[in-house]
């Protein structure tokens, strides 16, 4: 059994002229949580979707447990859908308002013919609701009768129903009240331990990712610019963009917070339809130098368990 | 929104209640028909022709001495049946076309919607007359003709709703769980596009009944001796000066029925989907 559960190589997703994901190599290891951070529009959600082939990659390869996801036929894809799941950002939009929560949670069971029979299915749904901290007697209720946090628990129960191995959490706490964010994060962490899940945790919030992720990938304009252990990426960022992200996270210590140096990036993110030449970050990078416009950097090791795509660590070209 | 809540909101005001009551009376009338009619609707009695409304003949008699009230009562059944079957045809065909076109998009959408546009481009009556010219006159063919004419309206309305529902996160969630197209369309898309379809059904019933009357008026719909409001109107036209009752009562029946369906449809639209009002104003739906 390989150590790597999901592997993307040279993955590219284009929407017309827009290069949402533009050549990403990434490995998700079995049992880990890989955090994926970046500002909105950087392609992190699209990458998560492409790994599950919920959007079609225009180029490159995705492998799941050695299976070529990009070339999977209908039946293979269906089998794959049982082994993967997704948790969505907006718990209001991700549940069908016309179906009871038990129907939503039980849908993967119905699709894949698991726990056949009314009684068995009902028992399984009740069990799932209990696992995520919902009252199993509330299965006959509709989504609008629940709070945001409860709905997100319904979404999580649905994701778990088919006993998946790999779960893409697409900004799972971004639209929740701050008071329930921690609860949902803790739930996700507990479920990972309990069921041996592998997570891709997509978020724009580096502080949240740092809490749950073993490793962190930082994305900018369709590319992964830094990758490494969560502690090293946030402790000793190797890419100027990561430095800026880290500097934006408040420190829970008033004396240190007062002296915190913020790196405020100037300008807007360039259009992903027409990215800058060479390094894509150079137009906003405080440390850009003459090599940056001419050479497109590749990820190179900057320390143990850490790599960055930046010419400061030696000029490279794709 | 749950069904109970919808009904409670719908019958908040008196207009919807009155409209629903009128329709209920009409439906009961249509079902009982023969039992309610005081006289034989097709039996002629030439000695009693063109009698003014009286205690015996509340709505008077026509040029063959037939009781106008009995014919209006039996005509209700014809009108409602033709309307319901015709709308049923356009509902099933239109919703199916709209679902496929909206969900699959691309060439499926292009082919289906261009075909709908072709149908839609003809004035409704002209189209129905053309279909009846091919199929031959008669109430069954009138149902088919009217059904064809109103299909594009249902197709458009369904497609428009499907286009937005298709992009909902819960559809993507179903897909991520492995749901196939059939399951997504049947379980997630269709149940979420019903509101505008229900509204359109009510309004289309009014137009279908009007169309049936119009087709019968020109002699292409219900054939004699079966009573039909449109046909009675046509027959009464020649006697308007001697016997106003021959045309006025069937005309009133059409008027009240169509009004009731329209009022109910409007009330449903307000309750189910206030935004739909604008969307439909743009389609230029007319009889």
Coordinates of C-alpha atoms in Angstrom, one line a residue:
Chain A
X1 CA 0.0 0.0 0.0
X2 CA 1.5 3.2 -1.1
X3 CA 2.0 6.1 1.3
X4 CA 0.4 8.5 -1.2
X5 CA -3.4 8.3 -1.6
X6 CA -4.0 11.1 -4.1
X7 CA -1.5 12.4 -6.5
X8 CA -1.9 15.3 -9.0
X9 CA 0.8 15.7 -11.7
X10 CA 0.9 18.7 -14.0
X11 CA -2.8 19.3 -13.3
X12 CA -4.4 22.1 -15.2
X13 CA -7.9 23.4 -15.3
X14 CA -8.9 26.1 -17.7
X15 CA -12.2 27.9 -18.0
X16 CA -11.9 29.5 -21.4
X17 CA -8.9 31.8 -21.2
X18 CA -8.8 31.6 -17.4
X19 CA -6.2 29.3 -16.0
X20 CA -7.7 28.5 -12.6
X21 CA -5.2 25.7 -11.9
X22 CA -2.1 25.9 -14.0
X23 CA 0.3 23.1 -13.6
X24 CA 0.0 21.7 -10.1
X25 CA 2.0 18.8 -8.7
X26 CA 0.7 17.6 -5.3
X27 CA 0.6 14.5 -3.2
X28 CA -1.9 13.8 -0.4
X29 CA -0.5 11.2 1.9
X30 CA -2.7 8.5 3.4
X31 CA -4.2 9.6 6.8
X32 CA -2.8 13.1 6.7
X33 CA -4.6 16.5 6.5
X34 CA -3.2 18.6 3.8
X35 CA -4.1 22.2 4.1
X36 CA -4.6 24.2 1.0
X37 CA -4.5 28.0 1.5
X38 CA -4.6 31.0 -0.7
X39 CA -6.7 34.1 -1.4
X40 CA -10.0 33.8 -3.2
X41 CA -9.7 33.2 -6.9
X42 CA -6.3 31.5 -6.6
X43 CA -7.7 28.2 -7.8
X44 CA -7.7 26.3 -4.5
X45 CA -11.4 25.2 -4.7
X46 CA -11.0 24.3 -8.3
X47 CA -8.0 22.2 -7.5
X48 CA -10.1 20.4 -4.8
X49 CA -12.9 19.8 -7.3
X50 CA -10.5 18.6 -10.0
X51 CA -9.0 16.0 -7.6
X52 CA -12.5 14.5 -7.3
X53 CA -13.2 15.2 -11.0
X54 CA -16.1 17.4 -10.2
X55 CA -14.6 19.7 -12.7
X56 CA -12.8 18.2 -15.7
X57 CA -9.1 18.9 -15.8
X58 CA -7.9 20.2 -19.1
X59 CA -4.5 18.6 -18.7
X60 CA -2.5 16.6 -16.3
X61 CA -3.1 13.5 -14.3
X62 CA -4.9 12.7 -11.0
X63 CA -4.4 9.4 -9.4
X64 CA -6.4 8.0 -6.5
X65 CA -4.9 5.0 -4.8
X66 CA -3.1 4.2 -8.0
X67 CA -6.2 4.6 -10.2
X68 CA -6.2 7.1 -13.0
X69 CA -9.1 9.4 -12.0
X70 CA -8.8 11.5 -15.1
X71 CA -9.3 8.5 -17.4
X72 CA -11.9 6.7 -15.3
X73 CA -15.1 5.6 -17.1
X74 CA -18.6 5.9 -15.7
X75 CA -18.5 2.8 -13.5
X76 CA -15.0 3.4 -12.2
X77 CA -15.9 7.0 -11.4
X78 CA -19.0 5.8 -9.5
X79 CA -16.9 3.4 -7.5
X80 CA -14.5 6.2 -6.8
X81 CA -17.3 8.5 -5.6
X82 CA -18.0 6.0 -2.9
X83 CA -14.4 6.2 -1.7
X84 CA -14.3 10.0 -1.8
X85 CA -16.5 12.8 -0.4
X86 CA -16.8 16.5 -0.2
X87 CA -17.8 18.9 2.5
X88 CA -19.0 22.2 1.2
X89 CA -18.6 25.8 2.3
X90 CA -22.2 26.9 2.5
X91 CA -24.3 24.5 4.6
X92 CA -27.4 26.4 3.5
X93 CA -26.8 25.8 -0.2
X94 CA -25.4 22.3 0.0
X95 CA -28.5 20.7 1.3
X96 CA -31.5 20.2 -1.0
X97 CA -34.3 22.2 0.7
X98 CA -36.9 19.7 -0.6
X99 CA -35.4 16.7 1.1
X100 CA -35.3 15.8 4.7
X101 CA -31.9 15.6 6.3
X102 CA -32.3 11.8 6.6
X103 CA -32.8 11.6 2.9
X104 CA -29.8 13.8 2.3
X105 CA -27.6 11.8 4.6
X106 CA -28.8 8.5 3.2
X107 CA -28.4 9.5 -0.4
X108 CA -24.9 8.0 -0.8
X109 CA -26.2 4.8 0.7
X110 CA -29.0 4.7 -1.8
X111 CA -26.7 5.5 -4.7
X112 CA -24.2 2.8 -3.9
X113 CA -26.7 0.2 -2.6
X114 CA -25.2 0.2 1.0
X115 CA -27.2 -0.9 4.0
X116 CA -30.1 -2.2 1.9
X117 CA -33.6 -2.1 3.3
X118 CA -35.6 0.6 5.0
X119 CA -34.8 -0.4 8.5
X120 CA -31.0 -0.9 7.9
X121 CA -30.7 2.4 6.1
X122 CA -32.6 4.2 8.8
X123 CA -30.4 2.7 11.5
X124 CA -27.3 3.7 9.6
X125 CA -28.5 7.3 9.1
X126 CA -29.4 7.5 12.8
X127 CA -25.9 6.2 13.6
X128 CA -24.3 8.8 11.3
X129 CA -26.3 11.6 12.9
X130 CA -25.2 10.5 16.3
X131 CA -21.6 10.4 15.2
X132 CA -21.7 14.0 14.1
X133 CA -23.5 15.1 17.2
X134 CA -27.1 15.4 15.9
X135 CA -30.2 14.1 17.5
X136 CA -31.1 11.0 15.4
X137 CA -34.8 11.7 16.0
X138 CA -34.6 14.8 13.9
X139 CA -34.0 12.9 10.6
X140 CA -37.5 13.7 9.3
X141 CA -36.9 17.5 9.5
X142 CA -36.0 19.8 6.7
X143 CA -32.7 21.7 6.4
X144 CA -34.4 25.1 7.1
X145 CA -35.3 23.8 10.6
X146 CA -31.6 23.7 11.5
X147 CA -28.9 26.2 12.4
X148 CA -25.9 26.7 10.2
X149 CA -23.7 24.6 12.5
X150 CA -26.2 21.8 12.6
X151 CA -26.6 21.9 8.8
X152 CA -22.8 21.6 8.4
X153 CA -23.0 18.5 10.7
X154 CA -25.6 17.1 8.3
X155 CA -23.3 17.8 5.4
X156 CA -20.5 16.0 7.3
X157 CA -22.7 13.0 8.1
X158 CA -23.6 12.8 4.4
X159 CA -19.9 12.9 3.5
X160 CA -19.2 10.0 5.9
X161 CA -22.2 7.9 4.8
X162 CA -20.3 5.9 2.2
X163 CA -17.3 5.3 4.4
X164 CA -14.9 7.3 2.2
X165 CA -11.2 7.3 2.5
X166 CA -10.5 10.8 1.1
X167 CA -12.6 13.9 2.0
X168 CA -12.2 17.3 0.4
X169 CA -13.2 19.9 2.9
X170 CA -13.9 23.0 0.8
X171 CA -13.9 26.0 3.2
X172 CA -15.9 23.9 5.7
X173 CA -16.0 26.6 8.4
X174 CA -15.8 29.8 6.4
X175 CA -19.5 30.6 6.5
X176 CA -20.2 29.5 10.0
X177 CA -20.5 31.6 13.1
X178 CA -17.2 32.0 14.9
X179 CA -18.7 30.3 17.9
X180 CA -19.4 27.1 16.0
X181 CA -16.2 27.1 13.9
X182 CA -14.2 25.5 16.6
X183 CA -16.8 22.8 17.2
X184 CA -16.9 21.9 13.6
X185 CA -13.1 21.8 13.4
X186 CA -12.9 19.6 16.4
X187 CA -15.5 17.3 15.0
X188 CA -13.6 17.0 11.7
X189 CA -10.4 16.2 13.7
X190 CA -12.2 13.6 15.8
X191 CA -13.8 11.9 12.8
X192 CA -10.4 11.7 11.0
X193 CA -8.9 9.8 14.0
X194 CA -12.0 7.6 14.3
X195 CA -12.3 6.6 10.7
X196 CA -8.7 7.0 9.5
X197 CA -9.7 9.7 6.9
X198 CA -7.5 11.6 4.7
X199 CA -8.4 15.3 4.3
X200 CA -7.7 18.0 1.8
X201 CA -8.6 21.1 3.9
X202 CA -9.2 24.0 1.6
X203 CA -9.3 27.4 3.3
X204 CA -8.3 31.1 2.9
X205 CA -7.6 31.2 6.6
X206 CA -4.1 30.2 7.4
X207 CA -4.7 30.3 11.1
X208 CA -7.5 27.7 10.8
X209 CA -5.4 25.5 8.5
X210 CA -2.4 25.7 10.8
X211 CA -4.6 24.1 13.5
X212 CA -5.7 21.1 11.6
X213 CA -3.2 20.4 8.8
X214 CA -0.1 18.2 9.0
X215 CA 1.2 19.8 5.9
X216 CA 0.2 23.0 4.1
X217 CA 0.3 23.9 0.5
X218 CA 0.1 27.6 -0.4
X219 CA -1.5 28.6 -3.7
X220 CA -1.1 31.8 -5.7
X221 CA -2.7 32.4 -9.1
X222 CA -3.2 28.7 -10.1
X223 CA 0.2 27.5 -8.8
X224 CA 1.4 25.9 -5.5
X225 CA 4.1 28.3 -4.4
X226 CA 5.1 26.7 -1.1
X227 CA 4.6 23.3 0.4
X228 CA 5.7 21.9 3.7
X229 CA 5.0 20.8 7.2
X230 CA 2.4 23.0 8.9
X231 CA 4.8 24.2 11.5
X232 CA 7.6 25.1 9.1
X233 CA 5.4 26.8 6.6
X234 CA 3.9 29.1 9.2
X235 CA 7.0 29.3 11.4
X236 CA 9.7 29.8 8.8
X237 CA 7.9 30.7 5.5
X238 CA 10.2 30.4 2.5
X239 CA 8.1 32.2 -0.1
X240 CA 7.5 35.9 0.2
X241 CA 3.8 35.3 -0.4
X242 CA 3.6 32.9 2.5
X243 CA 5.5 35.5 4.6
X244 CA 2.8 38.0 3.9
X245 CA 0.0 35.5 4.7
X246 CA 1.7 34.6 8.0
X247 CA 2.2 38.2 8.9
X248 CA -1.5 38.8 8.5
X249 CA -2.4 36.3 11.2
X250 CA -3.0 38.0 14.6
X251 CA -0.9 36.7 17.5
X252 CA -2.8 35.8 20.6
X253 CA -0.3 37.7 22.8
X254 CA -0.9 41.4 23.3
X255 CA 2.7 42.4 23.7
X256 CA 3.9 40.5 20.7
X257 CA 0.8 41.5 18.7
X258 CA 1.6 45.1 19.3
X259 CA 5.0 44.8 17.7
X260 CA 3.9 42.4 14.9
X261 CA 5.2 43.5 11.5
X262 CA 2.6 43.2 8.9
X263 CA 3.6 42.8 5.3
X264 CA 0.9 44.5 3.3
X265 CA 0.9 43.5 -0.3
X266 CA 0.3 46.3 -2.8
X267 CA -1.8 46.0 -5.9
X268 CA -4.4 43.5 -7.0
X269 CA -4.0 39.9 -7.9
X270 CA -3.3 39.8 -11.7
X271 CA -5.8 38.2 -14.0
X272 CA -5.5 34.5 -14.1
X273 CA -6.3 34.8 -17.8
X274 CA -3.1 36.7 -18.4
X275 CA -0.6 35.9 -15.6
X276 CA 2.7 37.8 -15.4
X277 CA 5.7 36.4 -17.1
X278 CA 8.2 34.5 -15.0
X279 CA 7.2 34.3 -11.4
X280 CA 3.5 35.1 -11.1
X281 CA 4.0 36.8 -7.7
X282 CA 6.6 39.2 -8.9
X283 CA 4.2 42.1 -9.5
X284 CA 3.3 42.2 -5.8
X285 CA 6.5 40.8 -4.3
X286 CA 8.5 43.1 -2.0
X287 CA 11.6 41.0 -2.7
X288 CA 11.4 40.8 -6.5
X289 CA 14.7 41.1 -8.4
X290 CA 15.9 41.0 -12.0
X291 CA 15.6 37.2 -12.4
X292 CA 11.9 37.1 -11.6
X293 CA 10.3 38.3 -14.8
X294 CA 12.4 36.0 -17.0
X295 CA 12.3 32.7 -15.1
X296 CA 9.2 30.7 -14.0
X297 CA 10.3 29.2 -10.7
X298 CA 9.7 25.5 -9.8
X299 CA 9.2 24.1 -6.3
X300 CA 12.6 23.4 -4.8
X301 CA 13.5 22.2 -1.3
X302 CA 14.3 24.9 1.2
X303 CA 14.6 22.7 4.2
X304 CA 13.5 19.4 5.6
X305 CA 9.8 18.8 4.6
X306 CA 9.6 22.2 2.9
X307 CA 9.8 23.5 -0.6
X308 CA 9.1 26.9 -2.3
X309 CA 8.8 28.2 -5.8
X310 CA 11.0 31.3 -5.4
X311 CA 14.2 32.5 -7.0
X312 CA 15.5 33.7 -3.7
X313 CA 16.4 30.1 -3.1
X314 CA 18.2 29.7 -6.4
X315 CA 17.0 30.7 -9.8
X316 CA 15.0 27.9 -11.5
X317 CA 12.8 27.6 -14.6
X318 CA 9.9 25.4 -15.5
Chain B
X1 CA -41.8 26.1 1.7
X2 CA -44.1 23.3 2.9
X3 CA -47.4 22.6 1.3
X4 CA -49.5 23.5 4.4
X5 CA -47.8 26.9 4.7
X6 CA -48.3 27.5 1.0
X7 CA -52.1 26.9 1.3
X8 CA -52.4 29.0 4.4
X9 CA -50.7 31.9 2.6
X10 CA -52.7 31.3 -0.6
X11 CA -56.0 31.6 1.1
X12 CA -55.2 34.6 3.2
X13 CA -57.2 36.9 1.0
X14 CA -60.7 36.6 -0.3
X15 CA -60.0 36.6 -4.0
X16 CA -58.1 33.3 -4.0
X17 CA -60.9 31.8 -1.9
X18 CA -63.6 32.9 -4.2
X19 CA -61.7 31.7 -7.3
X20 CA -61.1 28.3 -5.7
X21 CA -64.7 28.1 -4.7
X22 CA -65.9 28.9 -8.2
X23 CA -63.6 26.3 -9.7
X24 CA -64.7 23.7 -7.1
X25 CA -68.4 24.4 -8.1
X26 CA -67.4 24.0 -11.8
X27 CA -65.6 20.8 -11.2
X28 CA -68.5 19.3 -9.3
X29 CA -70.8 20.5 -12.1
X30 CA -68.6 18.9 -14.7
X31 CA -68.6 15.6 -12.8
X32 CA -72.4 15.5 -12.1
X33 CA -73.4 17.0 -15.5
X34 CA -76.4 14.8 -16.5
X35 CA -77.7 14.6 -13.0
X36 CA -77.7 18.4 -12.5
X37 CA -79.1 19.3 -15.9
X38 CA -82.9 20.0 -15.6
X39 CA -83.5 19.0 -19.2
X40 CA -82.1 16.8 -21.9
X41 CA -79.3 18.9 -23.3
X42 CA -79.4 17.5 -26.8
X43 CA -83.2 16.8 -27.0
X44 CA -84.8 19.2 -29.4
X45 CA -88.3 20.7 -28.9
X46 CA -89.1 23.0 -31.8
X47 CA -92.4 24.1 -30.4
X48 CA -90.4 25.7 -27.5
X49 CA -87.7 27.3 -29.6
X50 CA -86.1 30.7 -28.6
X51 CA -87.9 30.9 -25.3
X52 CA -86.8 33.7 -23.0
X53 CA -85.5 32.7 -19.5
X54 CA -88.4 31.5 -17.4
X55 CA -89.0 29.4 -14.3
X56 CA -88.9 26.2 -16.4
X57 CA -85.9 27.3 -18.5
X58 CA -83.7 29.5 -16.3
X59 CA -81.4 30.4 -19.2
X60 CA -84.0 30.1 -21.9
X61 CA -84.0 27.8 -25.0
X62 CA -82.1 27.9 -28.2
X63 CA -83.2 27.8 -31.9
X64 CA -83.9 24.1 -31.6
X65 CA -85.8 24.4 -28.3
X66 CA -82.9 22.9 -26.3
X67 CA -82.5 24.1 -22.7
X68 CA -79.6 26.5 -22.5
X69 CA -78.9 25.9 -18.8
X70 CA -78.6 22.2 -19.4
X71 CA -76.2 22.8 -22.3
X72 CA -74.1 25.2 -20.3
X73 CA -73.9 22.6 -17.5
X74 CA -72.8 19.8 -19.9
X75 CA -70.5 22.2 -21.6
X76 CA -68.6 22.6 -18.4
X77 CA -67.5 19.0 -18.6
X78 CA -66.3 19.4 -22.2
X79 CA -64.5 22.6 -21.5
X80 CA -62.7 21.4 -18.3
X81 CA -61.9 18.0 -19.9
X82 CA -60.4 19.5 -23.0
X83 CA -58.6 22.1 -20.9
X84 CA -57.2 19.6 -18.5
X85 CA -56.1 17.1 -21.0
X86 CA -54.5 19.7 -23.3
X87 CA -52.6 21.3 -20.4
X88 CA -51.7 17.8 -19.2
X89 CA -50.1 17.2 -22.6
X90 CA -48.2 20.4 -22.7
X91 CA -47.2 20.0 -19.0
X92 CA -45.7 16.6 -19.5
X93 CA -44.0 17.3 -22.9
X94 CA -42.9 20.9 -21.9
X95 CA -41.4 19.9 -18.5
X96 CA -39.6 17.0 -20.1
X97 CA -38.2 19.2 -22.8
X98 CA -37.3 21.9 -20.4
X99 CA -35.6 19.5 -18.0
X100 CA -33.5 17.9 -20.7
X101 CA -32.6 21.2 -22.4
X102 CA -31.8 23.0 -19.2
X103 CA -29.9 20.2 -17.6
X104 CA -27.8 19.0 -20.5
X105 CA -27.3 22.3 -22.2
X106 CA -25.1 22.5 -25.2
X107 CA -26.5 20.9 -28.4
X108 CA -29.5 19.3 -26.6
X109 CA -30.5 22.7 -25.4
X110 CA -30.0 24.2 -28.9
X111 CA -32.0 21.6 -30.7
X112 CA -34.9 21.4 -28.3
X113 CA -35.2 25.1 -27.6
X114 CA -35.0 26.1 -31.3
X115 CA -37.8 23.6 -32.1
X116 CA -39.8 25.2 -29.2
X117 CA -39.0 28.7 -30.7
X118 CA -40.4 27.6 -34.0
X119 CA -43.7 26.5 -32.3
X120 CA -43.7 29.6 -30.2
X121 CA -43.3 31.9 -33.2
X122 CA -46.7 31.1 -34.5
X123 CA -49.7 32.9 -33.0
X124 CA -51.4 30.3 -30.7
X125 CA -54.7 30.2 -32.5
X126 CA -53.1 30.0 -36.0
X127 CA -51.0 27.1 -34.8
X128 CA -53.9 25.3 -33.3
X129 CA -56.0 25.8 -36.5
X130 CA -53.1 24.5 -38.5
X131 CA -52.7 21.4 -36.4
X132 CA -56.5 20.7 -36.6
X133 CA -56.4 21.2 -40.3
X134 CA -53.9 18.3 -40.4
X135 CA -55.6 16.1 -37.8
X136 CA -59.1 16.9 -38.6
X137 CA -61.7 18.7 -36.4
X138 CA -63.0 17.2 -33.1
X139 CA -62.6 17.6 -29.4
X140 CA -59.8 14.9 -29.1
X141 CA -57.8 16.6 -31.8
X142 CA -58.5 19.9 -30.2
X143 CA -56.8 18.7 -27.0
X144 CA -53.8 17.6 -29.0
X145 CA -53.6 20.8 -30.9
X146 CA -53.9 23.0 -27.8
X147 CA -51.4 20.7 -26.0
X148 CA -48.9 21.3 -28.7
X149 CA -49.4 25.0 -28.8
X150 CA -48.7 25.4 -25.0
X151 CA -45.8 23.0 -24.8
X152 CA -43.1 25.6 -25.6
X153 CA -44.3 27.8 -22.7
X154 CA -43.8 25.0 -20.2
X155 CA -40.5 24.1 -21.8
X156 CA -39.2 27.7 -21.5
X157 CA -40.4 28.1 -17.9
X158 CA -39.0 24.8 -16.8
X159 CA -35.7 25.3 -18.6
X160 CA -35.2 28.8 -17.0
X161 CA -35.6 27.3 -13.5
X162 CA -33.5 24.3 -14.3
X163 CA -30.6 26.5 -15.4
X164 CA -30.4 28.1 -12.0
X165 CA -31.1 24.9 -10.0
X166 CA -28.5 23.0 -12.0
X167 CA -25.8 25.3 -10.5
X168 CA -26.9 24.8 -6.9
X169 CA -24.4 23.3 -4.5
X170 CA -26.8 20.5 -3.5
X171 CA -26.7 19.3 -7.1
X172 CA -23.0 19.2 -7.0
X173 CA -23.1 17.5 -3.6
X174 CA -25.3 14.8 -5.1
X175 CA -22.9 14.4 -8.0
X176 CA -19.9 14.2 -5.6
X177 CA -21.7 11.3 -3.9
X178 CA -22.0 9.5 -7.2
X179 CA -25.5 10.3 -8.2
X180 CA -26.3 9.8 -11.9
X181 CA -28.1 12.3 -14.2
X182 CA -31.4 10.5 -13.8
X183 CA -31.3 10.7 -10.1
X184 CA -30.2 14.3 -10.0
X185 CA -32.9 15.3 -12.4
X186 CA -35.6 13.3 -10.7
X187 CA -34.8 13.9 -7.1
X188 CA -33.1 17.2 -6.9
X189 CA -33.9 19.3 -10.0
X190 CA -37.5 18.5 -10.7
X191 CA -38.7 19.0 -7.1
X192 CA -37.0 22.4 -7.0
X193 CA -38.6 23.8 -10.1
X194 CA -42.2 23.0 -9.4
X195 CA -43.3 26.4 -8.2
X196 CA -43.3 28.2 -11.5
X197 CA -44.7 25.2 -13.2
X198 CA -47.7 25.0 -10.9
X199 CA -48.4 28.7 -11.5
X200 CA -48.2 28.2 -15.3
X201 CA -50.5 25.2 -15.1
X202 CA -53.2 27.3 -13.5
X203 CA -52.9 30.1 -16.0
X204 CA -52.6 27.8 -19.0
X205 CA -55.8 26.1 -18.0
X206 CA -57.6 29.4 -18.5
X207 CA -56.0 29.9 -21.9
X208 CA -56.6 26.3 -22.9
X209 CA -60.4 26.6 -22.1
X210 CA -60.4 29.9 -24.0
X211 CA -58.7 28.2 -26.9
X212 CA -61.1 25.3 -26.9
X213 CA -64.0 27.8 -27.0
X214 CA -62.4 29.7 -29.8
X215 CA -61.7 26.5 -31.8
X216 CA -65.3 25.3 -31.2
X217 CA -66.6 28.7 -32.2
X218 CA -64.9 28.4 -35.6
X219 CA -66.2 24.8 -35.8
X220 CA -63.0 23.0 -35.4
X221 CA -63.4 21.9 -31.8
X222 CA -66.2 20.0 -30.2
X223 CA -68.7 18.8 -32.9
X224 CA -72.5 19.0 -32.7
X225 CA -74.6 17.8 -31.1
X226 CA -72.2 17.8 -28.1
X227 CA -72.6 21.0 -26.1
X228 CA -69.6 23.3 -25.9
X229 CA -69.5 26.9 -24.7
X230 CA -67.6 28.1 -27.8
X231 CA -70.0 26.4 -30.1
X232 CA -73.0 27.7 -28.3
X233 CA -71.5 31.2 -28.5
X234 CA -71.2 30.7 -32.3
X235 CA -74.7 29.5 -32.6
X236 CA -76.1 32.2 -30.4
X237 CA -74.3 34.9 -32.4
X238 CA -76.9 34.7 -35.2
X239 CA -79.8 35.3 -32.8
X240 CA -78.3 38.0 -30.6
X241 CA -81.1 40.4 -31.4
X242 CA -84.0 37.9 -30.9
X243 CA -82.5 35.7 -28.1
X244 CA -79.6 37.4 -26.3
X245 CA -79.6 34.5 -23.7
X246 CA -78.3 32.0 -26.2
X247 CA -74.9 33.8 -26.4
X248 CA -74.7 35.6 -23.1
X249 CA -74.9 32.5 -20.7
X250 CA -72.2 30.4 -22.4
X251 CA -70.2 33.6 -22.7
X252 CA -70.5 34.2 -19.0
X253 CA -69.5 30.7 -18.2
X254 CA -66.3 31.1 -20.2
X255 CA -65.6 34.4 -18.6
X256 CA -66.1 33.2 -15.1
X257 CA -64.0 30.0 -15.6
X258 CA -61.1 31.8 -17.2
X259 CA -61.2 34.5 -14.7
X260 CA -61.2 32.0 -11.8
X261 CA -58.2 30.2 -13.2
X262 CA -56.3 33.4 -13.8
X263 CA -57.0 34.8 -10.4
X264 CA -55.9 31.5 -8.8
X265 CA -52.8 31.4 -10.9
X266 CA -51.9 35.0 -9.9
X267 CA -52.4 34.2 -6.3
X268 CA -50.3 31.1 -6.6
X269 CA -47.6 33.1 -8.2
X270 CA -47.6 35.6 -5.4
X271 CA -47.3 32.9 -2.8
X272 CA -44.9 30.5 -4.6
X273 CA -42.5 32.8 -6.4
X274 CA -42.9 36.6 -6.3
X275 CA -39.9 37.0 -8.6
X276 CA -41.5 34.9 -11.3
X277 CA -43.9 37.7 -12.0
X278 CA -41.3 39.7 -13.9
X279 CA -39.8 36.7 -15.7
X280 CA -43.2 35.7 -17.1
X281 CA -44.2 39.2 -18.1
X282 CA -41.3 39.0 -20.5
X283 CA -42.5 35.9 -22.3
X284 CA -45.5 37.6 -23.9
X285 CA -47.9 34.8 -23.1
X286 CA -51.2 35.5 -24.7
X287 CA -54.2 33.5 -25.8

